[in-house]
Amino acid sequence: MGKQNNIKAAFRAAFPFTIPIFAGFLFLGIAYGIYMRVSGFSAIYPVLMSLTIFAGSMEFVTVDLLLGAFNPVGAFMLTLMVNARHLFYGLSMLDKYKNVGKKRWYLIFGMCDESFSINCTAEIPENVDKGWFYFFVTLLNHCYWFMGATLGGLFGSLLDFNMEGLEFVMTALLVVIFLEQWMKEKNHVSSLLGLGLSFVCLVIFGSSNFIIPSMLCILGALSLLRNTLTKKEEVLS
């Protein structure tokens, strides 16, 4: 009974953090399912892809890959480029996912931008098992995306739907997550550093190629300044 109570407590603690994600994933997932249908695929495609791939931007790209010529090497390289940011997410979560048992395999598979943001910054109550908290955040976000993609796949062929502008839903959501983290911070150096380096990389590399260079720069800068930032955080707290 004790273990069941711990699991339930972790679910109750994790669920409120994922409510904003639900709105974004549901509508964007529906748009993805509709996009698959209008591209000529049956409903089973968005259903299975949302379960097994669970990488929103890559799932949209996969539509073009499936419609194009067979090129596994090109598909692999494109996937690596699109999802390269997860390499940095994974490095930053090594300590948090170190002692969660077998759940880490699903946590690794299910890591997305939104789950990373929550699991990285959430203040977990002391009486809640962190491993189960991380698990339910990841699982709930996965379910939201699956639900949206399934609905869009099932009903997409019945709707005359203009998807223009829907991709901004997740951008707005990530901005809100950033602002929430900003308000929690006592020292904004790391956030300002991230914004500044991203802007510089945007100017240098352009909007299509700046993400990976900016992440490399941010990772390097934060690694070099880690001790200094930690000391400042301790002083402010």
Coordinates of C-alpha atoms in Angstrom, one line a residue, residues 18-169:
T18 CA 1.2 19.3 -17.3
I19 CA -2.1 21.1 -17.7
P20 CA -0.7 24.0 -19.8
I21 CA 1.0 21.3 -22.0
F22 CA -2.3 19.6 -22.5
A23 CA -3.8 22.6 -24.3
G24 CA -0.8 23.0 -26.6
F25 CA -0.2 19.3 -27.4
L26 CA -3.9 18.6 -27.9
F27 CA -4.4 21.3 -30.6
L28 CA -1.0 20.8 -32.2
G29 CA -1.5 17.0 -32.2
I30 CA -4.9 17.4 -33.9
A31 CA -3.2 19.6 -36.5
Y32 CA -0.6 16.9 -37.0
G33 CA -3.2 14.2 -37.4
I34 CA -5.2 16.3 -39.9
Y35 CA -2.0 17.0 -41.8
M36 CA -1.3 13.3 -42.1
R37 CA -4.8 12.7 -43.4
V38 CA -4.8 15.4 -46.0
S39 CA -1.4 14.2 -47.1
G40 CA -3.0 10.8 -48.0
F41 CA -2.2 8.7 -45.0
S42 CA -4.7 6.6 -43.1
A43 CA -5.5 7.3 -39.5
I44 CA -3.3 4.5 -38.2
Y45 CA -0.2 6.5 -39.2
P46 CA -0.5 9.4 -36.8
V47 CA -1.7 7.0 -34.1
L48 CA 1.4 4.8 -34.4
M49 CA 3.9 7.6 -35.0
S50 CA 2.7 9.6 -32.0
L51 CA 3.2 6.5 -29.9
T52 CA 6.6 5.4 -31.2
I53 CA 8.4 8.6 -32.4
F54 CA 7.0 11.2 -30.0
A55 CA 9.0 14.1 -31.5
G56 CA 6.5 16.7 -32.7
S57 CA 8.7 18.6 -35.1
M58 CA 10.2 15.4 -36.5
E59 CA 6.8 13.8 -37.0
F60 CA 5.8 16.7 -39.2
V61 CA 9.0 16.3 -41.2
T62 CA 8.4 12.5 -41.4
V63 CA 5.4 13.2 -43.6
D64 CA 7.6 14.6 -46.3
L65 CA 10.1 11.8 -45.8
L66 CA 7.5 9.1 -46.3
L67 CA 6.2 10.9 -49.5
G68 CA 9.7 11.3 -50.9
A69 CA 12.3 9.0 -52.3
F70 CA 13.7 6.2 -50.1
N71 CA 16.9 7.7 -48.5
P72 CA 17.6 6.2 -45.0
V73 CA 20.9 8.0 -44.6
G74 CA 19.4 11.3 -45.4
A75 CA 16.5 10.6 -43.1
F76 CA 18.9 9.7 -40.3
M77 CA 21.0 12.9 -40.7
L78 CA 17.9 15.1 -40.9
T79 CA 16.5 13.5 -37.7
L80 CA 19.8 14.0 -36.0
M81 CA 19.8 17.7 -36.9
V82 CA 16.2 18.3 -36.0
N83 CA 16.5 16.6 -32.6
A84 CA 20.1 17.4 -31.7
R85 CA 19.0 19.6 -28.9
H86 CA 18.0 16.5 -27.0
L87 CA 21.7 15.6 -26.6
F88 CA 22.0 18.7 -24.4
Y89 CA 18.8 18.0 -22.6
G90 CA 20.1 14.5 -21.8
L91 CA 23.4 15.7 -20.5
S92 CA 21.7 18.2 -18.1
M93 CA 19.4 15.5 -16.8
L94 CA 22.0 12.9 -16.0
D95 CA 22.0 13.6 -12.3
K96 CA 18.2 13.8 -12.0
Y97 CA 17.6 10.5 -13.8
K98 CA 20.5 8.6 -12.2
N99 CA 18.6 6.8 -9.4
V100 CA 15.1 6.3 -10.8
G101 CA 15.5 2.6 -11.7
K102 CA 14.0 1.1 -14.8
K103 CA 11.8 4.2 -15.3
R104 CA 14.9 5.9 -16.8
W105 CA 14.4 4.0 -20.1
Y106 CA 11.0 5.5 -20.6
L107 CA 12.2 8.9 -19.4
I108 CA 15.0 8.9 -22.0
F109 CA 12.6 7.9 -24.8
G110 CA 9.9 10.3 -23.7
M111 CA 12.0 13.4 -23.2
C112 CA 10.6 16.4 -25.1
D113 CA 11.0 20.1 -24.7
E114 CA 8.1 20.5 -22.4
S115 CA 8.8 17.4 -20.2
F116 CA 12.4 18.6 -19.9
S117 CA 11.3 22.1 -18.9
I118 CA 9.0 20.8 -16.2
N119 CA 11.3 18.1 -14.8
C120 CA 14.3 20.4 -14.8
T121 CA 12.7 23.3 -13.0
A122 CA 9.7 21.9 -11.0
E123 CA 9.9 22.2 -7.2
I124 CA 8.9 18.7 -6.2
P125 CA 7.4 18.3 -2.7
E126 CA 9.6 16.5 -0.2
N127 CA 7.1 13.6 0.3
V128 CA 6.9 12.9 -3.4
D129 CA 9.1 10.3 -5.1
K130 CA 11.1 12.2 -7.7
G131 CA 11.4 9.3 -10.1
W132 CA 7.7 8.7 -10.3
F133 CA 7.1 12.5 -10.6
Y134 CA 9.4 12.6 -13.6
F135 CA 7.7 9.5 -15.0
F136 CA 4.2 10.9 -14.8
V137 CA 5.2 14.3 -16.3
T138 CA 6.6 12.4 -19.2
L139 CA 3.8 9.9 -19.5
L140 CA 1.0 12.6 -19.3
N141 CA 2.7 14.7 -22.0
H142 CA 3.0 11.7 -24.2
C143 CA -0.6 10.8 -23.7
Y144 CA -1.7 14.4 -24.6
W145 CA 0.2 14.3 -27.8
F146 CA -1.1 10.8 -28.6
M147 CA -4.6 11.9 -27.9
G148 CA -4.4 15.0 -30.2
A149 CA -2.8 13.0 -33.0
T150 CA -5.4 10.3 -32.8
L151 CA -8.3 12.7 -32.8
G152 CA -6.8 14.6 -35.8
G153 CA -6.1 11.3 -37.6
L154 CA -9.6 10.0 -37.0
F155 CA -11.6 13.1 -38.0
G156 CA -9.1 14.9 -40.2
S157 CA -10.6 13.7 -43.4
L158 CA -14.0 15.1 -42.3
L159 CA -12.8 18.6 -41.7
D160 CA -11.9 21.5 -44.0
F161 CA -9.3 22.9 -41.6
N162 CA -6.8 25.8 -42.1
M163 CA -3.7 24.9 -40.0
E164 CA -1.8 28.1 -40.8
G165 CA -0.4 29.6 -37.6
L166 CA -1.0 26.6 -35.3
E167 CA 2.7 25.9 -35.0
F168 CA 2.9 29.1 -32.8
V169 CA 1.0 27.4 -30.0

